[in-house]
PDB file of N, CA and C in Angstrom:
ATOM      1  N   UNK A  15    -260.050-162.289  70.589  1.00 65.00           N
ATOM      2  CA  UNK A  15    -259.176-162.227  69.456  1.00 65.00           C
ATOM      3  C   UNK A  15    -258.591-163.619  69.236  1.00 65.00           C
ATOM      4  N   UNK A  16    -258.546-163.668  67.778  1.00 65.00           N
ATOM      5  CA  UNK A  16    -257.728-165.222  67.750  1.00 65.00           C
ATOM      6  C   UNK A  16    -256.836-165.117  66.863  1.00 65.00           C
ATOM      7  N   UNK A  17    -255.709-165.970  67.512  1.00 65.00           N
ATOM      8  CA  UNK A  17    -254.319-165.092  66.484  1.00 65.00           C
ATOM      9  C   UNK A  17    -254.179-166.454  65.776  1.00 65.00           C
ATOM     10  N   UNK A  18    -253.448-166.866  64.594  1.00 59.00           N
ATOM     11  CA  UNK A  18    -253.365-167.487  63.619  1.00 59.00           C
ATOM     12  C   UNK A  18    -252.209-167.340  63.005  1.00 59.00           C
ATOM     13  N   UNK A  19    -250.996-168.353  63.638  1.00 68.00           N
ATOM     14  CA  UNK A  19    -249.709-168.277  63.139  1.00 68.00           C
ATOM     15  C   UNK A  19    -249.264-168.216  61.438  1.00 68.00           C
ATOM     16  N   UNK A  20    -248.700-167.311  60.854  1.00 65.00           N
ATOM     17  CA  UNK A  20    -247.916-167.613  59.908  1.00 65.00           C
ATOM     18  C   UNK A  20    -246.663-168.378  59.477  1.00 65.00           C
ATOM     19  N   UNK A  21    -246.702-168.614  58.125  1.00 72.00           N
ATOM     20  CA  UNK A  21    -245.177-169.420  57.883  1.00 72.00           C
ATOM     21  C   UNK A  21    -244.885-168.182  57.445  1.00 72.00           C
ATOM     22  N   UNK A  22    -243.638-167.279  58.152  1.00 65.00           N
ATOM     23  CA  UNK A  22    -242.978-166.259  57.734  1.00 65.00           C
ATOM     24  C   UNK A  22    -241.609-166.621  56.945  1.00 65.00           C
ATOM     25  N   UNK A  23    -241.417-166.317  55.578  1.00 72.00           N
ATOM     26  CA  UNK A  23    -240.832-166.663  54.659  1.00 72.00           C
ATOM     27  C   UNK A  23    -239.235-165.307  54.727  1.00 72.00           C
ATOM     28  N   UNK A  24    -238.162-165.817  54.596  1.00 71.00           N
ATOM     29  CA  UNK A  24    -237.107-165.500  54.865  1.00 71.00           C
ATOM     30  C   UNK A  24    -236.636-164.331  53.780  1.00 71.00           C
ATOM     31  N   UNK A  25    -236.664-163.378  54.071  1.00 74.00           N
ATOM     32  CA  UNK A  25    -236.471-162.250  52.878  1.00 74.00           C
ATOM     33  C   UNK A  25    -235.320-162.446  52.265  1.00 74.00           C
ATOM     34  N   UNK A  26    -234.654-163.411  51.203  1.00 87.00           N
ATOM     35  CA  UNK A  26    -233.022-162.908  51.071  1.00 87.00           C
ATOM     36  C   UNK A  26    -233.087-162.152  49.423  1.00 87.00           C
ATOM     37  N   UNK A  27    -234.075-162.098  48.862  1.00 91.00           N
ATOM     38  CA  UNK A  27    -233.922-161.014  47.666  1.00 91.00           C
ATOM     39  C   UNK A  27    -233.711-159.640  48.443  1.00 91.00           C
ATOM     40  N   UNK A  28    -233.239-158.871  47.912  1.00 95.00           N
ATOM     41  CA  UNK A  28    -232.435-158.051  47.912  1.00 95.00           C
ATOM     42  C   UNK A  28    -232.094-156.880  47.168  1.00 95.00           C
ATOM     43  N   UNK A  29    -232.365-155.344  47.221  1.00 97.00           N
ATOM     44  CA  UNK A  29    -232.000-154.688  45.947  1.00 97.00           C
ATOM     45  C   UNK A  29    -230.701-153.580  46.505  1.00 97.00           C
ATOM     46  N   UNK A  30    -229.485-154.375  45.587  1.00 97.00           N
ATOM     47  CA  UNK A  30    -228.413-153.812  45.799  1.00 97.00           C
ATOM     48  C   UNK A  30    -228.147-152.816  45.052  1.00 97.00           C
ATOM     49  N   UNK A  31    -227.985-151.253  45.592  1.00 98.00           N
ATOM     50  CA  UNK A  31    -227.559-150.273  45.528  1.00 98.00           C
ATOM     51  C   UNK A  31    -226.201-149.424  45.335  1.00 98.00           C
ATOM     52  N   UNK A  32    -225.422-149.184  43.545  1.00 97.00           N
ATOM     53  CA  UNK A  32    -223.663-149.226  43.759  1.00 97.00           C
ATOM     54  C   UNK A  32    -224.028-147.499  43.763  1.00 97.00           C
ATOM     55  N   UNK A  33    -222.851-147.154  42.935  1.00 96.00           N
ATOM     56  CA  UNK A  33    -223.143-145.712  42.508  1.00 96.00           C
ATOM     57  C   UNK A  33    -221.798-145.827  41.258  1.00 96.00           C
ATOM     58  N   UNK A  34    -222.603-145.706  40.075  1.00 95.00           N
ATOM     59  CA  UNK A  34    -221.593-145.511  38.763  1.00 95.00           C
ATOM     60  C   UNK A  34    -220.852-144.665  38.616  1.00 95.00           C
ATOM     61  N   UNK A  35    -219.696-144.956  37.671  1.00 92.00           N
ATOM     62  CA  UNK A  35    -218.659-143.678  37.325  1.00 92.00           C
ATOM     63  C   UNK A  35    -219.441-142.637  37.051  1.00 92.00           C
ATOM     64  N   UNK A  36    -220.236-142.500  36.924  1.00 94.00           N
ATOM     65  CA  UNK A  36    -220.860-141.069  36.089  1.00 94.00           C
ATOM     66  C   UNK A  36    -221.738-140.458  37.476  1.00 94.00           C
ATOM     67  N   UNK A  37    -221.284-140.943  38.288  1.00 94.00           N
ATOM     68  CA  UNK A  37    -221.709-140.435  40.416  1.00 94.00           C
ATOM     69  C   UNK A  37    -223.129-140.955  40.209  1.00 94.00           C
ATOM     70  N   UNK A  38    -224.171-141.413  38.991  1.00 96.00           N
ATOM     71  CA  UNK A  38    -226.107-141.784  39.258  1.00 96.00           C
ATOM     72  C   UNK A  38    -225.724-143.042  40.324  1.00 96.00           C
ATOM     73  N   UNK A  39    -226.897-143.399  40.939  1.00 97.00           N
ATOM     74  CA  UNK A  39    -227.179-144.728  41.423  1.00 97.00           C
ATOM     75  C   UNK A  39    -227.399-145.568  40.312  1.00 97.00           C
ATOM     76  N   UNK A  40    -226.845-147.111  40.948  1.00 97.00           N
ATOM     77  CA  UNK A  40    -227.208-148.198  40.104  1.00 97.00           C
ATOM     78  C   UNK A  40    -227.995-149.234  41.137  1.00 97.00           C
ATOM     79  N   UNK A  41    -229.373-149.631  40.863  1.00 98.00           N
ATOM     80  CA  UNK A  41    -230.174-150.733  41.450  1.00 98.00           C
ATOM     81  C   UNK A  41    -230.057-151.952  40.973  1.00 98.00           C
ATOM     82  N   UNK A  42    -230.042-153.270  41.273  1.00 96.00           N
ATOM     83  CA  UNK A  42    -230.337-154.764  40.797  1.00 96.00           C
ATOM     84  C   UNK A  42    -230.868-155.133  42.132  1.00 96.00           C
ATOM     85  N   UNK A  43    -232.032-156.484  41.360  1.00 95.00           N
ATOM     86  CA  UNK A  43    -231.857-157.476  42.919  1.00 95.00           C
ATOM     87  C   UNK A  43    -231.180-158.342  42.779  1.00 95.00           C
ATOM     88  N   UNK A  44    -230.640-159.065  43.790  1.00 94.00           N
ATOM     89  CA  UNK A  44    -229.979-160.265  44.246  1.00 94.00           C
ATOM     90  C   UNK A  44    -230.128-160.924  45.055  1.00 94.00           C
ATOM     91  N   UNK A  45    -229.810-162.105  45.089  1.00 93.00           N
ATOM     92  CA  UNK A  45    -229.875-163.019  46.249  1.00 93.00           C
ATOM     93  C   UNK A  45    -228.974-162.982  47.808  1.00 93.00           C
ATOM     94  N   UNK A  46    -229.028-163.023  48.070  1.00 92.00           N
ATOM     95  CA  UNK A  46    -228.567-162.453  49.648  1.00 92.00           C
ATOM     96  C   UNK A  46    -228.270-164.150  50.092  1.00 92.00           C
ATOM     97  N   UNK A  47    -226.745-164.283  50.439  1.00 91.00           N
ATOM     98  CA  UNK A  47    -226.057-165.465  50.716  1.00 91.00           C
ATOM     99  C   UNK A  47    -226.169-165.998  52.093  1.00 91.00           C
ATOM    100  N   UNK A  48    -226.001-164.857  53.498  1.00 88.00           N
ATOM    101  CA  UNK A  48    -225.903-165.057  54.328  1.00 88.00           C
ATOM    102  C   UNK A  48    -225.339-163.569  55.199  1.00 88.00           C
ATOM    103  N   UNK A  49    -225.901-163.895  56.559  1.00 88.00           N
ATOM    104  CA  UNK A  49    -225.334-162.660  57.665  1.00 88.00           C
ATOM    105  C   UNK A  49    -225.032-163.166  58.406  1.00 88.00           C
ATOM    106  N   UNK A  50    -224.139-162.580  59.168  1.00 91.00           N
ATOM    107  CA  UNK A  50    -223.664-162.713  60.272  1.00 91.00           C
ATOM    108  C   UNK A  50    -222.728-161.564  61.011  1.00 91.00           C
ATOM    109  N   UNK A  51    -221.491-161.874  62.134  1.00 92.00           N
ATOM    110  CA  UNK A  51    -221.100-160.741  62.710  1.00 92.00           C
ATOM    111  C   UNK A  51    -220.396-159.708  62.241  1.00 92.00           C
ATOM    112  N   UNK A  52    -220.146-159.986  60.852  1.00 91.00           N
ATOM    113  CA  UNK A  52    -218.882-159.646  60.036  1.00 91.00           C
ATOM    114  C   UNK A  52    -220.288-158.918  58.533  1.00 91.00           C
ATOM    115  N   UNK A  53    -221.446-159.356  58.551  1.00 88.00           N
ATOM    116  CA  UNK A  53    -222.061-158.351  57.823  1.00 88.00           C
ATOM    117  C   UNK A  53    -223.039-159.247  56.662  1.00 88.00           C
ATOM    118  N   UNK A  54    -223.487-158.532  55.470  1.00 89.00           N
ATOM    119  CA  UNK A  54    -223.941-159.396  54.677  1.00 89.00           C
ATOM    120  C   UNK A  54    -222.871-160.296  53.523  1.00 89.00           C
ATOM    121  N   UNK A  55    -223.504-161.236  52.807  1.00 90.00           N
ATOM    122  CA  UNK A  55    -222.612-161.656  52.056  1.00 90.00           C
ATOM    123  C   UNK A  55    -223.479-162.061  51.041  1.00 90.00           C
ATOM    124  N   UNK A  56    -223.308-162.073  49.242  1.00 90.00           N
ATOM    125  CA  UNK A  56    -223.906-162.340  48.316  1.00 90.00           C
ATOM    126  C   UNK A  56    -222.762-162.508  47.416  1.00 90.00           C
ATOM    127  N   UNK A  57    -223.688-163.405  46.488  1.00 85.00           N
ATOM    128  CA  UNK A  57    -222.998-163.486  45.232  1.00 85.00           C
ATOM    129  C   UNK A  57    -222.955-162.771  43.841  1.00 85.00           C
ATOM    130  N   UNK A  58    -221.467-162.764  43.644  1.00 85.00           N
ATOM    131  CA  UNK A  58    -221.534-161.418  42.462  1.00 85.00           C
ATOM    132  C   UNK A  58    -220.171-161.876  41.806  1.00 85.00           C
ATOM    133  N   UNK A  59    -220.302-161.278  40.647  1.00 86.00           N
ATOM    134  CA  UNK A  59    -219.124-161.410  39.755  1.00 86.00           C
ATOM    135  C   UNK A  59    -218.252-160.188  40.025  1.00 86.00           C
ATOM    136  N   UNK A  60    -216.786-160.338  40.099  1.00 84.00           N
ATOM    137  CA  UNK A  60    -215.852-158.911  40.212  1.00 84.00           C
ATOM    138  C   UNK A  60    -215.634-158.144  39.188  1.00 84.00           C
ATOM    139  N   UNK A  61    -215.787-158.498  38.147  1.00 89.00           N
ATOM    140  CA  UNK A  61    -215.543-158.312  37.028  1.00 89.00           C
ATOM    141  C   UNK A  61    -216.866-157.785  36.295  1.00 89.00           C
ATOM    142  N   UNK A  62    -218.265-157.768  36.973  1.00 93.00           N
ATOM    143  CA  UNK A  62    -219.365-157.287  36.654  1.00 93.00           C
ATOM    144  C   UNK A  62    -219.139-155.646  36.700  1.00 93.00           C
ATOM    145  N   UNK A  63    -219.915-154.895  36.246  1.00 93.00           N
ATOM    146  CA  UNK A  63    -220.716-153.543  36.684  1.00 93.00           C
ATOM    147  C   UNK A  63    -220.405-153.299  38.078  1.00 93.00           C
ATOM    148  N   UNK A  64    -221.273-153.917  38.501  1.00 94.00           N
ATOM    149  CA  UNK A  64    -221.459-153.968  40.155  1.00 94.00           C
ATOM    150  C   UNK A  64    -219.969-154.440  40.650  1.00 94.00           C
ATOM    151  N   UNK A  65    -219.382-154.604  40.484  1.00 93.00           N
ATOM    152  CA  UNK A  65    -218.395-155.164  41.449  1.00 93.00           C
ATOM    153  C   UNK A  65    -216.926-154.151  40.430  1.00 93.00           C
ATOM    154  N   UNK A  66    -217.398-153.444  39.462  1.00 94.00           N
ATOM    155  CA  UNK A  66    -216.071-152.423  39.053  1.00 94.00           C
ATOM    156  C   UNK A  66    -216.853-151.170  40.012  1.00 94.00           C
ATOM    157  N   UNK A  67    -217.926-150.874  40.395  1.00 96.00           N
ATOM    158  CA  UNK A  67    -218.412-149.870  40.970  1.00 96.00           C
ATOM    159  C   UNK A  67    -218.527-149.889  42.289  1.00 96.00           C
ATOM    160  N   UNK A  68    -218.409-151.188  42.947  1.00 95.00           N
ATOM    161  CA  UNK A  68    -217.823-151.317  44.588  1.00 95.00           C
ATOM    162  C   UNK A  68    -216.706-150.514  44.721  1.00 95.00           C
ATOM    163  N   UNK A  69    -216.365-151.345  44.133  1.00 94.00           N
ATOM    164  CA  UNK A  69    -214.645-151.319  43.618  1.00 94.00           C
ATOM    165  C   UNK A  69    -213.789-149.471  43.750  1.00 94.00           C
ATOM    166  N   UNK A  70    -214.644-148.836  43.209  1.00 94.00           N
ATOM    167  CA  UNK A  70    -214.357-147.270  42.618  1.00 94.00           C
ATOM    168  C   UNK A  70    -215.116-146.456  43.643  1.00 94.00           C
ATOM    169  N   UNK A  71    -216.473-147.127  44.054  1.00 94.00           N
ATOM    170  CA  UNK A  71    -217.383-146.334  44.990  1.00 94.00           C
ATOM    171  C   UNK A  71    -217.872-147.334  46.208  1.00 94.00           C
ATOM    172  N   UNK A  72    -216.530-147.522  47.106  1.00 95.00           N
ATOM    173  CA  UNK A  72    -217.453-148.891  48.241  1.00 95.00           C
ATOM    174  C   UNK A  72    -218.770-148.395  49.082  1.00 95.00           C
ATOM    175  N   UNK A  73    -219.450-147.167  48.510  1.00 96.00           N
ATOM    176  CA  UNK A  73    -220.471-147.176  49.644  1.00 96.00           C
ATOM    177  C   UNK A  73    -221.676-147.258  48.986  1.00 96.00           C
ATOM    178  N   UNK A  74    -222.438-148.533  49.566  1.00 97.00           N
ATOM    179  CA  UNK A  74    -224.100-149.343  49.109  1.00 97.00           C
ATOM    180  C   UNK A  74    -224.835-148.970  49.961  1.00 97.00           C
ATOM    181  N   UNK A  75    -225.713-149.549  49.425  1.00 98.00           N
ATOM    182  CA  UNK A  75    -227.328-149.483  50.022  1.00 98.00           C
ATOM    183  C   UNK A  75    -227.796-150.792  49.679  1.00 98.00           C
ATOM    184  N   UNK A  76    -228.626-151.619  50.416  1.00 97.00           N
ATOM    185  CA  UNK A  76    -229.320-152.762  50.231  1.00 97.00           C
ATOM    186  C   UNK A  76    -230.909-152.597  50.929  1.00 97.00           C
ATOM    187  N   UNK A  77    -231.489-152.904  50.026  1.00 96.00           N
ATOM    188  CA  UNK A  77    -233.119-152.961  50.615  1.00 96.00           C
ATOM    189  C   UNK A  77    -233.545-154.224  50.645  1.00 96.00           C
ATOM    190  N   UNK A  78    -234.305-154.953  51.831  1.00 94.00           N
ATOM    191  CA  UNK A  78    -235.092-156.046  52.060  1.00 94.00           C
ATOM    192  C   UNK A  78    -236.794-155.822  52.211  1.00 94.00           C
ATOM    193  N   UNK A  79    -237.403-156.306  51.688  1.00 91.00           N
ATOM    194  CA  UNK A  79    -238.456-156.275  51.552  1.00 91.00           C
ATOM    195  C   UNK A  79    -239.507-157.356  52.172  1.00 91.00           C
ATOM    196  N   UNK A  80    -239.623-157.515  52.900  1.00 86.00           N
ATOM    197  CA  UNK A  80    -240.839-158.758  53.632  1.00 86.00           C
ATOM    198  C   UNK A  80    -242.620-158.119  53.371  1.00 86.00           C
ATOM    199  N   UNK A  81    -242.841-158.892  52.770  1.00 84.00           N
ATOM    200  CA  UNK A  81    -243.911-158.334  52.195  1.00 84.00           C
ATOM    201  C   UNK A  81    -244.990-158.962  52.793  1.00 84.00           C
ATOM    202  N   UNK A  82    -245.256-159.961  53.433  1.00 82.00           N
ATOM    203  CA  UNK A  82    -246.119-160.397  55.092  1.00 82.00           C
ATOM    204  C   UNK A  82    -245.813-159.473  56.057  1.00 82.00           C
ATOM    205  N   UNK A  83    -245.079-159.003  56.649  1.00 84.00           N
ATOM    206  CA  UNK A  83    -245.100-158.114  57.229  1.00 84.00           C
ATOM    207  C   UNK A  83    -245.092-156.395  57.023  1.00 84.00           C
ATOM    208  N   UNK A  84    -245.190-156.093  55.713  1.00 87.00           N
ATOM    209  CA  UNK A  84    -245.484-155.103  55.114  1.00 87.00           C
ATOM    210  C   UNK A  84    -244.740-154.113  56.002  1.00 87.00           C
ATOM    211  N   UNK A  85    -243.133-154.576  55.701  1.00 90.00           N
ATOM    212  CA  UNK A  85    -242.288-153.863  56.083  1.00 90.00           C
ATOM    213  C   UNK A  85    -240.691-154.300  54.908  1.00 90.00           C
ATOM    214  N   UNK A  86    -240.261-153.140  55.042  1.00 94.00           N
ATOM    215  CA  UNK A  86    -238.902-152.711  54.855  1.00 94.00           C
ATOM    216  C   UNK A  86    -237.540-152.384  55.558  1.00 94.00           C
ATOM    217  N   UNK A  87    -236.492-153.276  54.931  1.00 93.00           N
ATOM    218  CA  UNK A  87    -235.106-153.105  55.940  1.00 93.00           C
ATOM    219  C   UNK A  87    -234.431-152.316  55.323  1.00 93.00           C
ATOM    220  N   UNK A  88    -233.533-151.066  55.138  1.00 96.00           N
ATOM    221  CA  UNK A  88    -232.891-150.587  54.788  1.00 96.00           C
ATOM    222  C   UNK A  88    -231.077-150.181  55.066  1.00 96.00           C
ATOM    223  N   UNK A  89    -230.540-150.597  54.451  1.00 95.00           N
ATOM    224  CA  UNK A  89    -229.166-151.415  55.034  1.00 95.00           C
ATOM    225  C   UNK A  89    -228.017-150.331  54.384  1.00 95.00           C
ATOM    226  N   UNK A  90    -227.105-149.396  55.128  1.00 96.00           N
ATOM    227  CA  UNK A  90    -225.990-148.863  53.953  1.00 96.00           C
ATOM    228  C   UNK A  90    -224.545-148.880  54.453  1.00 96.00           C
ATOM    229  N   UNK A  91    -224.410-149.043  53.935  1.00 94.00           N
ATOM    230  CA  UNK A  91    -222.832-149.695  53.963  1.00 94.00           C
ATOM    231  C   UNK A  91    -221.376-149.303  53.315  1.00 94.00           C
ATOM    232  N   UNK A  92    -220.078-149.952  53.625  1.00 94.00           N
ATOM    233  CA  UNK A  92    -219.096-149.601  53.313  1.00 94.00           C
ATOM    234  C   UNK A  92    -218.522-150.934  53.030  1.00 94.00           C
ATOM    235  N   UNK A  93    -218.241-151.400  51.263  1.00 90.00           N
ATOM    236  CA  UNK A  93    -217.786-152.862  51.047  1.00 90.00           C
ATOM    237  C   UNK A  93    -216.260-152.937  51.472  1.00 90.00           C
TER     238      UNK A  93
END
């Protein structure tokens, strides 16, 4: 067998998951800022959709997608 390193490319798109006044899910992607011990962090407007629906409903969902490794992260949370 001969193995053959990849350049594995850093997943930070992102599809952030709110839940609207009207209780449906709401999906977008985004860019994904950074993690660490304290959790994820991205950029967003407060004053958006998304950030009046944190706001009203703090519990998300975030999906990562690495598509070389033909796998999925699935992330849910409390903002």
């Amino acid at each position: 067998m001969h193995i053959v390193p990849i350049e594995l490319k850093e997943a930070n798109a992102f599809v952030l998951s709110t839940v609207g006044a009207d209780g449906f899910p709401r999906s977008r992607y985004l860019l994904a800022r950074g993690a660490d011990e304290r959790g994820f962090s991205f950029f967003t407007n407060y004053g958006s959709a998304k950030g009046d629906e944190m706001a009203t409903h703090p519990q998300v969902a975030m999906l990562f997608t690495w598509l070389q490794l033909h796998r999925q992260v699935r992330i849910t949370a409390t903002v």
